CSV table of C-alpha atoms and ligand atoms in Angstrom, one decimal:
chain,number,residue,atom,x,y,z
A,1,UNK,CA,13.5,8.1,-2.9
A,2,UNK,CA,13.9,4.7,-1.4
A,3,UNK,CA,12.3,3.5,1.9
A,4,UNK,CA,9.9,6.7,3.0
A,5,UNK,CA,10.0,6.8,7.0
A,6,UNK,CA,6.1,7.3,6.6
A,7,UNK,CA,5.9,3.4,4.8
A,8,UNK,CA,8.6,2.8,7.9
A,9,UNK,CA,6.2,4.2,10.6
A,10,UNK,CA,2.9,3.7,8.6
A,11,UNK,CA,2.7,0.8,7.1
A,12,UNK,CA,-1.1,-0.1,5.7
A,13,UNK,CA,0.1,4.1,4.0
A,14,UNK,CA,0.5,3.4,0.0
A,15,UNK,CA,3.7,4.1,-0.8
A,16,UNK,CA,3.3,5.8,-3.7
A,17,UNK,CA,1.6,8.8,-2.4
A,18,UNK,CA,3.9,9.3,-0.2
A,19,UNK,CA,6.7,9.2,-2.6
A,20,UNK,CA,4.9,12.0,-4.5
A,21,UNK,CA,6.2,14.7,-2.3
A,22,UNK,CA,9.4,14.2,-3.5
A,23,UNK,CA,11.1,11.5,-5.5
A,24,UNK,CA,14.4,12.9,-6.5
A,25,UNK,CA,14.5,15.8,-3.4
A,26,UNK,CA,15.1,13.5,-1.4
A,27,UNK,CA,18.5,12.4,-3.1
A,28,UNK,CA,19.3,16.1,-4.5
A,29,UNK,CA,18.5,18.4,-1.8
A,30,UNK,CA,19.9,17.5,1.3
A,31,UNK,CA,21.1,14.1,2.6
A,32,UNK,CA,18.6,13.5,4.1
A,33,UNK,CA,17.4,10.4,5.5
A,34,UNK,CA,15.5,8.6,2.7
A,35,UNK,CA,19.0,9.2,0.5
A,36,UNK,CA,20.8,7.2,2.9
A,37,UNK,CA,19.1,3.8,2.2
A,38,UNK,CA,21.6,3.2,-0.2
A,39,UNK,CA,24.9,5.0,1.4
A,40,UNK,CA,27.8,2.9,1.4
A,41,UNK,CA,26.6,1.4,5.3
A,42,UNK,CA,24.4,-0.5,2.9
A,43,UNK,CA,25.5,-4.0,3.9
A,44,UNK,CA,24.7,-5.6,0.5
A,45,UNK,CA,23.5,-9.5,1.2
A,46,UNK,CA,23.5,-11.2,-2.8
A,47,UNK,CA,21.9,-14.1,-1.5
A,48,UNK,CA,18.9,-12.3,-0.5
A,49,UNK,CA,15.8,-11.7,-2.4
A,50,UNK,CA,13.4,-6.8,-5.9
A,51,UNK,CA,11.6,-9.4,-2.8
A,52,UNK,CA,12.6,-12.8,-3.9
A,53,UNK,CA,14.1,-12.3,-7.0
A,54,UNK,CA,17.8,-12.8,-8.0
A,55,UNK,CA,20.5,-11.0,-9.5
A,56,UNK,CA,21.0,-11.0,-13.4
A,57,UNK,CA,24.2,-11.2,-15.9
A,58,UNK,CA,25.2,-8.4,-17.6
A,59,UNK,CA,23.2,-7.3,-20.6
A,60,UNK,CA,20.6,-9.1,-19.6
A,61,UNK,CA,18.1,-6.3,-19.9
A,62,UNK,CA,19.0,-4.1,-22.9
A,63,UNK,CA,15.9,-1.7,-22.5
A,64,UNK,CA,16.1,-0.9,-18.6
A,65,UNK,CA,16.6,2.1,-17.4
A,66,UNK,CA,17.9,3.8,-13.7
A,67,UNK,CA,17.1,7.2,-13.1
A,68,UNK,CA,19.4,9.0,-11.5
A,69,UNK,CA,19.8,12.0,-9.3
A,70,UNK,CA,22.5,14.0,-11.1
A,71,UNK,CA,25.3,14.9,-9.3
A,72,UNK,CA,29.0,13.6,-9.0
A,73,UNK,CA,28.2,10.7,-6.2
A,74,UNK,CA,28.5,6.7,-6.9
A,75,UNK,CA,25.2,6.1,-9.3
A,76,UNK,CA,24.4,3.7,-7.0
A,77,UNK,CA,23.3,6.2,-4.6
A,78,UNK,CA,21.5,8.6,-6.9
A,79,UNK,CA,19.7,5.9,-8.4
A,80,UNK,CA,15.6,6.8,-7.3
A,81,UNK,CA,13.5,4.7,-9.6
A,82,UNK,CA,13.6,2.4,-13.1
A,83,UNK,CA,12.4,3.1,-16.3
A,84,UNK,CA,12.7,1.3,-19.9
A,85,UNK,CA,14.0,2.5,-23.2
A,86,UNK,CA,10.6,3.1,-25.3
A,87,UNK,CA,12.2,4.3,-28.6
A,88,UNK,CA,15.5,5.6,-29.0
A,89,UNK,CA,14.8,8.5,-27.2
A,90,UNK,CA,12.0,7.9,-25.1
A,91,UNK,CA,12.1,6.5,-21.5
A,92,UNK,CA,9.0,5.3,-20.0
A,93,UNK,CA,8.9,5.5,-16.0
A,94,UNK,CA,6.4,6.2,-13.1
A,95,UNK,CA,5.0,9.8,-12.9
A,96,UNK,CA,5.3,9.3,-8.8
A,97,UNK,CA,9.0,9.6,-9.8
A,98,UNK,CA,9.3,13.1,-11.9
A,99,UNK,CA,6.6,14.8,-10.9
A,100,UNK,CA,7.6,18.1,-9.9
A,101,UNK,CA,11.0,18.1,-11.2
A,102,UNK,CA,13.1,19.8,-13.4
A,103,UNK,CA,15.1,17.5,-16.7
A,104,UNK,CA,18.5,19.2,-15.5
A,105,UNK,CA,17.6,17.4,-12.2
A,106,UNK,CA,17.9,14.4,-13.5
A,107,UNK,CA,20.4,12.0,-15.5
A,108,UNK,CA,19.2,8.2,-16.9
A,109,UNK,CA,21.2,5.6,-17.9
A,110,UNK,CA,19.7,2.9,-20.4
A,111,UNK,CA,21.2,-0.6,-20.5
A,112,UNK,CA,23.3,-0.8,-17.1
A,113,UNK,CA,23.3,-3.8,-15.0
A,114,UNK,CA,25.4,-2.7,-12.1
A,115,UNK,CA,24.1,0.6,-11.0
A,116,UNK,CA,28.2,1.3,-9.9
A,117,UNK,CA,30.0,0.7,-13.0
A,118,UNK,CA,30.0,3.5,-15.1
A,119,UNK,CA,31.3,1.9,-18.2
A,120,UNK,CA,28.1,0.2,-18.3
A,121,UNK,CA,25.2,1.0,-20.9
A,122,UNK,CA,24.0,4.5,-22.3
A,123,UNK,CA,23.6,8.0,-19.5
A,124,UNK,CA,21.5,10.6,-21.0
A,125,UNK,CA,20.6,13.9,-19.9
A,126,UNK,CA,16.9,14.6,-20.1
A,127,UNK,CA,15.3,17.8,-22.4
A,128,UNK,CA,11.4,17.3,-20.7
A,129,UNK,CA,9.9,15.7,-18.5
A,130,UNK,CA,6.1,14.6,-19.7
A,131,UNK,CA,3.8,13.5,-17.0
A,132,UNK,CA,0.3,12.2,-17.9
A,133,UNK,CA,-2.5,14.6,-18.2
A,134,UNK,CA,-4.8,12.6,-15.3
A,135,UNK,CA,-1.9,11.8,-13.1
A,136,UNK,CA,-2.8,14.1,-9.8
A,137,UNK,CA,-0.2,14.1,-6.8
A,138,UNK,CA,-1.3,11.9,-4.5
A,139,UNK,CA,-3.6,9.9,-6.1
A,140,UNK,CA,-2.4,6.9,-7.6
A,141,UNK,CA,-3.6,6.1,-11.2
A,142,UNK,CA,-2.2,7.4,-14.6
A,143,UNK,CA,1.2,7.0,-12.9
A,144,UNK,CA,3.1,7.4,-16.0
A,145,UNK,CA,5.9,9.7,-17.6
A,146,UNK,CA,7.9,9.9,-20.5
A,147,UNK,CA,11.9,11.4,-20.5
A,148,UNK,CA,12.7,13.1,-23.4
A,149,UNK,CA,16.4,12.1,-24.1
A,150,UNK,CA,18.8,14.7,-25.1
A,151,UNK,CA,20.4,12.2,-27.6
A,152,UNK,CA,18.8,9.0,-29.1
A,153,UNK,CA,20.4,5.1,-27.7
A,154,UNK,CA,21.1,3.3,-30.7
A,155,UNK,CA,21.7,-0.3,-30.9
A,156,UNK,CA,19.5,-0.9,-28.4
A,157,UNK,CA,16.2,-2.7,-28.8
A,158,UNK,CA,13.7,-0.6,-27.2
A,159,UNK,CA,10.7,-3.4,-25.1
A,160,UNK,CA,8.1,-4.0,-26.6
A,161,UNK,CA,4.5,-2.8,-26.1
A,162,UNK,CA,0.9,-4.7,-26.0
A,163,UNK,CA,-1.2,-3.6,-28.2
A,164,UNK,CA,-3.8,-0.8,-26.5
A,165,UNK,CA,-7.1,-2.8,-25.5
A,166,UNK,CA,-5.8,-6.3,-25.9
A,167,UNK,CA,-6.0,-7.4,-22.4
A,168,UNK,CA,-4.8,-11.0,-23.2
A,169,UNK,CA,-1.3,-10.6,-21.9
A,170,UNK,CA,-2.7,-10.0,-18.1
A,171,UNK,CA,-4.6,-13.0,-17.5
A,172,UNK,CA,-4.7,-13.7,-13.9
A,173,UNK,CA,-2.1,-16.0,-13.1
A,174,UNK,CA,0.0,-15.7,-16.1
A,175,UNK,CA,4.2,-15.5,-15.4
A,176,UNK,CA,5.4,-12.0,-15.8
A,177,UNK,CA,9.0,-10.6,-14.8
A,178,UNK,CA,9.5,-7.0,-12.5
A,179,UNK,CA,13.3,-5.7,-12.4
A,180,UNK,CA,14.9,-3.3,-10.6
A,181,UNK,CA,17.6,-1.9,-8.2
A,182,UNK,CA,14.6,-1.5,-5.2
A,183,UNK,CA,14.4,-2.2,-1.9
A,184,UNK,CA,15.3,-6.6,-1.2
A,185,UNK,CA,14.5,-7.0,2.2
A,186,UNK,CA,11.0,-6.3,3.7
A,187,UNK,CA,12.7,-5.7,7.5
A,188,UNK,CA,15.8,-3.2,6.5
A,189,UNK,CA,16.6,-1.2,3.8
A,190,UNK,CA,19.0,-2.8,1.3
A,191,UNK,CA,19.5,-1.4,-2.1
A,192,UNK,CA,21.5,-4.0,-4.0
A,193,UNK,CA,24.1,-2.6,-7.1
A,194,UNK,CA,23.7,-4.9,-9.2
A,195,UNK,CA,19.8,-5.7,-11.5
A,196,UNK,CA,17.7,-8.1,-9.6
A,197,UNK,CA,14.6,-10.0,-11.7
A,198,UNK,CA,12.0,-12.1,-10.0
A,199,UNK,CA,8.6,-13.7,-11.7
A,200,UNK,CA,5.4,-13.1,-10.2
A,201,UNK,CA,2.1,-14.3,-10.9
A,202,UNK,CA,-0.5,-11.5,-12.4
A,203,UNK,CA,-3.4,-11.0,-10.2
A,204,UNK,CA,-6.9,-10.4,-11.4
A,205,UNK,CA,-8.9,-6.9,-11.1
A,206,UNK,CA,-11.6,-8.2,-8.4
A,207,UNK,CA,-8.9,-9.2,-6.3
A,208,UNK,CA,-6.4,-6.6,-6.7
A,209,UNK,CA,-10.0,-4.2,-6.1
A,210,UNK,CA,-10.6,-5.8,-2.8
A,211,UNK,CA,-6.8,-4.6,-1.7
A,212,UNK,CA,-6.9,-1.5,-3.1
A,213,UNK,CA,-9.9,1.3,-2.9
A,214,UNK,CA,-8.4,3.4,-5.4
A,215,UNK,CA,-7.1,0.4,-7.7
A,216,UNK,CA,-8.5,1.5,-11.7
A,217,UNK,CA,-9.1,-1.4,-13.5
A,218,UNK,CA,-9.1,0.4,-16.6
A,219,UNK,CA,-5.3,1.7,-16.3
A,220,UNK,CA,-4.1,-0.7,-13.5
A,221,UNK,CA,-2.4,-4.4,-13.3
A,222,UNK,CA,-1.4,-6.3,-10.1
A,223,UNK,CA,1.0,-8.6,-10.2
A,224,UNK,CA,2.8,-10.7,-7.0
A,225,UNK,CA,2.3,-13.1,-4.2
A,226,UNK,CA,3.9,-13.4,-1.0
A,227,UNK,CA,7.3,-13.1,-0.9
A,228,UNK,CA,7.6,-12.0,-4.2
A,229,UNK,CA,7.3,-8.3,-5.2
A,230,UNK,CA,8.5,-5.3,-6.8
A,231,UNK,CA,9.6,-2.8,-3.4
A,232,UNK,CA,10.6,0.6,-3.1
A,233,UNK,CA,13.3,1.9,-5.4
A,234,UNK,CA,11.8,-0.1,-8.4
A,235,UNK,CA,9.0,2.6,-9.1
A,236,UNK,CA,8.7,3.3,-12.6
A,237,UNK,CA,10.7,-0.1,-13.5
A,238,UNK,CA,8.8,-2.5,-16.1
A,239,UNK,CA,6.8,-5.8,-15.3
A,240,UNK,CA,6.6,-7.8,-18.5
A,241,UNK,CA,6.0,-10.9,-20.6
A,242,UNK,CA,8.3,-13.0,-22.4
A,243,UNK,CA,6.0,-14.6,-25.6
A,244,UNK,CA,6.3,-17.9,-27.1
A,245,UNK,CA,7.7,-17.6,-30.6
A,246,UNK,CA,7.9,-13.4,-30.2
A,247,UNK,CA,11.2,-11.7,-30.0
A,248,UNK,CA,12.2,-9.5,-27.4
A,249,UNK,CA,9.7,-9.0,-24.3
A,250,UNK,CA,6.2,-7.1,-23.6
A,251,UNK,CA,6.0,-4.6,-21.1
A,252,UNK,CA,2.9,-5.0,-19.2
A,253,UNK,CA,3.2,-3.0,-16.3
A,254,UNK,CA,5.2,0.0,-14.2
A,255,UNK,CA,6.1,0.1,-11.1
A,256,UNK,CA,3.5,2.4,-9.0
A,257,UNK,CA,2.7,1.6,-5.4
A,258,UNK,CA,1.3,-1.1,-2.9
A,259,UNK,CA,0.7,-1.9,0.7
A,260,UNK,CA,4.7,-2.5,2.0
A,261,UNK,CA,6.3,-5.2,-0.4
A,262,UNK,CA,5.5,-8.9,-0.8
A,263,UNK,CA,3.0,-9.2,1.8
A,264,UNK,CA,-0.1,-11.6,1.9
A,265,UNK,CA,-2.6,-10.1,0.0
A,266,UNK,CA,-1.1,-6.7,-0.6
A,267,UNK,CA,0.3,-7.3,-4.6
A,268,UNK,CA,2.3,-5.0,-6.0
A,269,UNK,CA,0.4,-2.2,-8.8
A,270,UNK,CA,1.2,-1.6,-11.9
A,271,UNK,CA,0.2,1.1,-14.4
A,272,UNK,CA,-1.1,-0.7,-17.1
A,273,UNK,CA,0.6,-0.2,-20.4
A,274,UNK,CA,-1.8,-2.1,-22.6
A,275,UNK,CA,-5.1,0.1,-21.4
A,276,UNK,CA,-6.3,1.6,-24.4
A,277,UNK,CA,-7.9,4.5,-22.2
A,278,UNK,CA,-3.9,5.5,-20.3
A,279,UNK,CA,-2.9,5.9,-23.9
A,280,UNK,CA,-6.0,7.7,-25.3
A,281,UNK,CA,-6.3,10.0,-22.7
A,282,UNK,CA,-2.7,10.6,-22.6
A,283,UNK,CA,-3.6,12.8,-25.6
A,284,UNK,CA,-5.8,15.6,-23.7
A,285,UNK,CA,-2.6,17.2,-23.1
A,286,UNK,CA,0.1,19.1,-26.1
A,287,UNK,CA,2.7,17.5,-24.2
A,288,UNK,CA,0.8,14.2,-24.7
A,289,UNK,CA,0.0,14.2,-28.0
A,290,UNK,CA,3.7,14.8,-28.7
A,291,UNK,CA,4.6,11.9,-26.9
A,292,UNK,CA,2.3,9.4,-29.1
A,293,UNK,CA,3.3,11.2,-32.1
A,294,UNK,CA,7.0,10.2,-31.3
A,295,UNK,CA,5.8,6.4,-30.5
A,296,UNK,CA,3.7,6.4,-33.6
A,297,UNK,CA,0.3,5.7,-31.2
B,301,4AZ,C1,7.6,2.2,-3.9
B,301,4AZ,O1,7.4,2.8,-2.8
B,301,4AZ,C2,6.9,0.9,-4.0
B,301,4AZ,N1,5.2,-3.7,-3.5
B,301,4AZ,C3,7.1,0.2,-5.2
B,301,4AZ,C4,6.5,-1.0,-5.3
B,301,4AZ,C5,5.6,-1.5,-4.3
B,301,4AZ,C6,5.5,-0.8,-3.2
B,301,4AZ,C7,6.1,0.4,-3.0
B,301,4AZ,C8,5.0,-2.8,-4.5
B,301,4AZ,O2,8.3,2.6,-4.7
């Protein structure tokens, strides 16, 4: 799901609860009007600003991931969220984006830059669908899931991970990078084919806190300023870090929610990917545990 009609008519409404309902109904059940934020009346403006952000070469992001609706359509249109390549055949994206669904539902496609061209990267079908334990519909922390790929990507390096509990790599203020095939405009819908990156500053807890009541500091990041922002259709799509002297980049963050996109002191959140408690308590559940047995955590 793109652009709900209750962010449209509601704005101060966090997105991400509302998307809960129904990420990938939206697209698969009827056509309904949320699907047709990215129907071919799309208008497409490249030279708009993700919110501020730009498009990006081919290959430039090995790891990312689209999920897709599965169905026969242009990908383009069943694309509903983002996601990045964990381990050969693990996807990381937002829980806000499965929840509820079935694997056969969905498709993913690991390495593509324009969401159109089918020759590009690795689609995989999807054997399970593991959401974490303390993710609760409508609420918005834990808002992380894994996809189980049918088939492992190869030749692809997976991103990288900070280490649990090493909170260095979100220091208020430092550079990080969100990607995705979201929303560009904050006044129309416009869901651009091709990868778009933009840098954005992280913000700190007490100020992310201060926007949002149910904002976790244990499991949460913000990241943004105005103008630049991750937007709807980027959900489950990695923020991270690029490390002097490291190869590869850190994924810092996921996609979750936020008040409307690149507004004044409504950053985007992020699920937290270095919180030592998101990936400890990821274990209270079997499905869990097999998840962090498979990433070696
Ligand atoms: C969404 O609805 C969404 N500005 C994603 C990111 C942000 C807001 C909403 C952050 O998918």
């Amino acid at each position: 799901m793109r652009l709900s009609p209750a962010h449209r008519t509601a704005p101060r409404r966090i997105a991400a609860a509302a998307i809960a309902a129904g990420a990938v109904l939206g697209l698969v059940g009827t056509s309904a009007g949320t699907a047709g934020a990215a129907t071919p009346a799309h208008p497409g403006r490249p030279d708009k600003p993700i919110i501020g952000g730009t498009e990006k070469p081919v290959g430039a992001y090995p790891f990312m991931a689209a999920l897709l609706a599965k169905g026969r359509g242009n990908p383009h249109d069943r694309q509903f969220c983002g996601g990045s390549l964990l381990e050969p055949g693990v996807v990381m994206t937002a829980a806000h984006c499965v929840v509820g669904e079935q694997p056969k539902q969905l498709e993913t496609v690991v390495g593509r830059t324009v969401l159109s061209k089918k020759n590009q990267g690795h689609v995989r079908n999807v054997t399970d669908i593991v959401v974490h334990p303390r993710y609760a519909r409508g609420q918005e922390a834990y808002d992380i899931a894994f996809l189980i790929l049918d088939k492992p990507v190869t030749g692809t390096a997976p991103v990288n991970l900070p280490t649990a509990g090493t909170d260095a790599l979100i220091r208020p203020g430092a550079k990080a990078t969100v990607i995705g095939w979201g929303n560009t405009d904050t006044e129309v819908p416009n869901y651009p084919d091709r990868i778009r990156a933009v840098d954005v500053p992280i913000v700190s807890h007490i100020e992310c806190k201060a926007s949002y009541p149910g904002y976790d500091k244990k499991v949460n990041v913000c990241a943004g300023v105005e103008g630049k922002d991750s937007c709807q259709g980027d959900s489950g799509g990695p923020m991270f870090r690029k490390l002097p002297g490291r190869r590869g980049v850190y994924q810092v963050g996921i996609v979750s929610y936020g008040d409307g996109c690149a507004a004044q002191g409504a950053p985007g959140v992020y699920t937290y990917t270095g919180s030592a408690k998101l990936w400890d308590t990821l274990g209270e559940s079997a499905q869990g545990r097999k998840v962090k047995r498979l990433l070696g955590r």
